[in-house]
Amino acid sequence: MNIALINTNEKPQWCPGCGDFGILMSIKTALANLDKDPSEVVIVSGIGCGGKTPHYIRTYGYEGLHGRLLPLALGIKIANPDLTVIAIGGDGDGLSEGGNHLLHITRYNVDITYILQDNQVYGLTTGQSSPTSRKGFKSKTYPDGTPIEPVRPIPMLVSQKASMVSAGYAGNIKHLSQLIQQSIEHKGFSYINVYQPCVTWNTVNGYEWYQKRVYITDHNPEDFEQAWKKANEPYDTEWERIPIGIIYKNNSNTLDQEVIRRLGGNPVKIDKIYLEDVLEKLR
Amino acid sequence: MDVNIKVAALAGEGAFSIGNLLAKLFSKLGYNVIAYPEYPSLIKGGLNVIHIRFSDKQIYSPVATADILLSIGKDGYRYLKQWTEGIVIGDESVSNADLIINANELIQKHNLNPKVKNILLTSALLATLNYPKQYLIDIVNKMFGSKDKTILESNLKAVELGYQTTYRYINVKQIGLEKIVISGNEAFGLGAIAGGMRIASFYPMTPASSLFHFLINVRDKAKVYVIQAEDEIAAANIAIGANYAGVRAMTGTSGGGFALMTETVSMVGLAETPMVYFISQRVGPSTGMPTWTEQADLFQIWGAGQGDFPKIILAPGTVQEAYWYMGNAFNLAQKYQLPVFVLSDKFLSETYFSIDNFAKIEIEHGKVLYNHIDNVLPPGQRFLRYKYTEDGISEMPIPGIKNGMHIASSYEHMEDSFTTEDFNQRKMQVEKRNKKIDTILKNEQTLPKLYSKNSDKLLICWGSQILPILEVFDKIDFDVMHFNWIYPVNKLEIEKMIKKYEIIGFVENNSNQALYRFLRMFIDINADFSVLKYTGRPIFPHQLIKALNNLKDRNYKGIEILGEDFDIYELYTPWRLG
Ligand SMILES: Cc1ncc(C[n+]2csc(CCOP(=O)(O)OP(=O)(O)O)c2C)c(N)n1
Ligand code: SF4
Ligand SMILES: [Mg+2]
């Protein structure tokens, strides 16, 4: 597919240099490489700077509520499993407001791709600490440094045996777009934790900082032991080494296929009314 | 013939299974049936009572008195005896019963499975009514036929032993064709199935859960997929996602769970996604009394969601209406692309009624587009999803349809769905959405249902409280107006309807006069009186008659507050059972 087909007339309004540009470009590249029909793609977002991504890709989209993108995306996917469904939102969105949904999405294992824009800060609400802000990070919330520990989304998802867990970097579009492509192709819930520089509110974890630490991992993501080690590496090394790539992967049945099996077809294509069959059972 | 039976037993001892079995059996003879369960929020202990009523006439509500009390254990007898006008049947622990069935002794003597006790007692009760034994045997065969053969045999033997009872109270007979007996929640479920609902997501909460349990029970026949979500917020979002993708979907809960869903109401209001919320009210505030009934959440539902956007609120009162309104809720949601609320309460949701007619619900998708769009979208542009129209409703292509790409947005947006902070665009979109109210009032049957006898006095009610009123309708000198359609309110027509009445009174199952205060926001109406009850139980017919008599002595002025005059609430609380 020609990437021009998913361009919009509007130009993204992010701060110049924001990592969200790289993420946007990576998604578009992945969709073009996969030759997706734009009308069969739905991008579901939460609220935040990153949540504005669906504005700039001409597919279907649902710009939902802060933190609620996952159940919304799930509902869309099981209603019509032929669609390619991508959820995208920030770290505050997915790990704070929507934390409960992330905990449970691995249980459903619905075949969607979730891109989490991890800038370790609240961008849109002007620089408060986020759930991934590292201890000591100075923010509007904690001008003297964040005194509490961050959450660990990648180990959390690996421990839950999410179907596919990856880490990506907004500064490496080539690698990230391949990762997104693989995640879309993977049958099952796939999560990509994208390290995303926020040039305005997070001057600590910028491009230079990442450039020195990020490396492409070559471990076997289907080996849980290796995956667990890689998932924890940033924490174990005090963020000296940050692996990107597929961290963990498995194959298990998806909810959308279960829905098809149970209903005998794609829900959106069933329009018969089965009232009489049910009344028969009640009589 | 109009017979009332109460079955009482400690929680977990099967009073409801007996009640449901009896309801089905009387229905087999063609009687109209009601079965109303009462129970505390406990799994074991406390008393469960089910009020079963059958009649050859139309009946609407359970009543206070019983002709027959079946007391399993002595507690039911202790509290319900004074409301029993006929006979008491009891097991051996009820030493003052008119008819004592030595069930345990018989079971031991014949070496039966102890679990057959309730079948034995039910058989004895049916014998006193001269109920055709074969029907019971047929059902027992159906219930236990697929199980272990010894269990079936044990149960059949129990039927024989029960039917050895020679005491005769009355003689029932076949009076017509069998009707289906369903609970309010089952009627809502059937309505949803008839309305083409395919995906339901919920988080358990009494008294809404049993609707989903029913759907799960019939899911393979109905082709419905039910999801138990991680919380109510997810439950609502899952159904919204499905509706956006063109599949009819619903969620359901009670007031506490709905508090969590509130943010989604506002989102679908702005994004104009069709959505159906089923809300069965229970006693609040907060956790309240989970298994009891009330109608106090109207303002919570009407006011749910920040900002200003249209919605539809329905409050059916009978099982026929529960079925019909639930089915049509999916049409309304798609035709007007907004949130539709179907309200119930514990009383309607969990009470069983006979029903013999399920009207066909025509599926209407309105402007939701399921087929392809001919106009090719120029590069870079989106479909005009929020196009300004005369009726306020714009075309909504579902994902997968070519040339329909757009964003369903929780941000204010322009016609092409792109976010905007342009004041004129904003103003236009508000007006577009608000226009739907006029379109709905013009196209839909939005008037309350009037039961008229040309009186100059009017009783107004909503939801389930039409039931006790219809029960006494022939005995009171009132017309009755039932708000089964609550919002939007048809100001002009309703004002015309009420103008002719000299006296207007409200009957509500709450203390906040929710409907009266609600209507006063929209129409010119002054009530002379209200009858209110907020104990946790519905209004019973005899109480309503008494209240109206009291009010008559006061020229129908003031508020009549009903307490509990029959049984006592302690009855249900195990901490006090002796
Ligand atoms: C229910 C709700 N609470 C709060 C907000 C305000 N809010 C908007 S974005 C945001 C956090 C943004 O941070 P993040 O999710 O990390 O996204 P970023 O802007 O960093 O991309 C908050 C708290 C909201 N929109 N909705
Ligand atoms: S505030 Fe940060 S995240 Fe938001 S647009 Fe600017 S750089 Fe990007
Ligand atoms: Mg952030």
Short mmCIF file of N, CA and C and ligand atoms in Angstrom, two decimals, chain A residues 13-20 49-50 119 121 123-124 196-201, ligand 2:
data_model
loop_
_atom_site.label_atom_id
_atom_site.label_comp_id
_atom_site.label_asym_id
_atom_site.label_seq_id
_atom_site.Cartn_x
_atom_site.Cartn_y
_atom_site.Cartn_z
N GLN A 13 0.53 18.19 15.55
CA GLN A 13 0.89 19.32 16.41
C GLN A 13 1.58 18.82 17.67
N TRP A 14 2.75 18.24 17.50
CA TRP A 14 3.55 17.86 18.66
C TRP A 14 4.76 18.80 18.72
N CYS A 15 5.42 18.89 19.87
CA CYS A 15 6.61 19.72 19.97
C CYS A 15 7.65 19.20 18.96
N PRO A 16 8.35 20.11 18.27
CA PRO A 16 9.38 19.64 17.34
C PRO A 16 10.37 18.74 18.08
N GLY A 17 10.62 17.58 17.51
CA GLY A 17 11.55 16.65 18.16
C GLY A 17 10.87 15.61 19.03
N CYS A 18 9.58 15.72 19.24
CA CYS A 18 8.85 14.76 20.09
C CYS A 18 8.96 13.36 19.52
N GLY A 19 9.16 12.38 20.38
CA GLY A 19 9.26 10.99 19.94
C GLY A 19 8.00 10.47 19.26
N ASP A 20 6.87 11.13 19.50
CA ASP A 20 5.62 10.66 18.88
C ASP A 20 5.67 10.72 17.36
N CYS A 49 -0.71 13.35 24.95
CA CYS A 49 -0.08 13.80 23.70
C CYS A 49 -0.11 12.68 22.69
N GLY A 50 0.35 11.49 23.12
CA GLY A 50 0.42 10.35 22.23
C GLY A 50 -0.94 9.89 21.75
N ASN A 119 7.05 7.95 27.88
CA ASN A 119 7.96 9.11 27.99
C ASN A 119 8.26 9.44 29.44
N VAL A 121 6.58 10.58 31.73
CA VAL A 121 6.06 11.85 32.22
C VAL A 121 4.65 12.05 31.67
N GLY A 123 2.75 14.29 29.55
CA GLY A 123 3.04 15.35 28.59
C GLY A 123 1.90 16.36 28.53
N LEU A 124 0.73 15.89 28.15
CA LEU A 124 -0.37 16.80 27.85
C LEU A 124 -0.81 17.63 29.04
N GLN A 196 9.96 6.78 24.50
CA GLN A 196 9.65 7.94 23.67
C GLN A 196 10.15 9.23 24.33
N PRO A 197 11.18 9.85 23.77
CA PRO A 197 11.65 11.11 24.33
C PRO A 197 10.56 12.19 24.29
N CYS A 198 10.36 12.84 25.45
CA CYS A 198 9.50 14.02 25.50
C CYS A 198 10.45 15.18 25.69
N VAL A 199 10.59 15.97 24.63
CA VAL A 199 11.65 16.98 24.67
C VAL A 199 11.29 18.18 25.54
N THR A 200 10.04 18.27 25.93
CA THR A 200 9.60 19.44 26.69
C THR A 200 9.60 19.21 28.20
N TRP A 201 9.11 18.04 28.63
CA TRP A 201 8.94 17.84 30.08
C TRP A 201 9.90 16.85 30.68
S1 SF4 C 2 4.91 17.60 25.60
FE1 SF4 C 2 6.32 15.93 25.26
S2 SF4 C 2 5.05 14.23 24.62
FE2 SF4 C 2 3.87 16.07 24.39
S3 SF4 C 2 4.16 16.72 22.29
FE3 SF4 C 2 5.65 17.80 23.49
S4 SF4 C 2 7.43 16.49 23.44
FE4 SF4 C 2 5.74 15.24 22.78
#
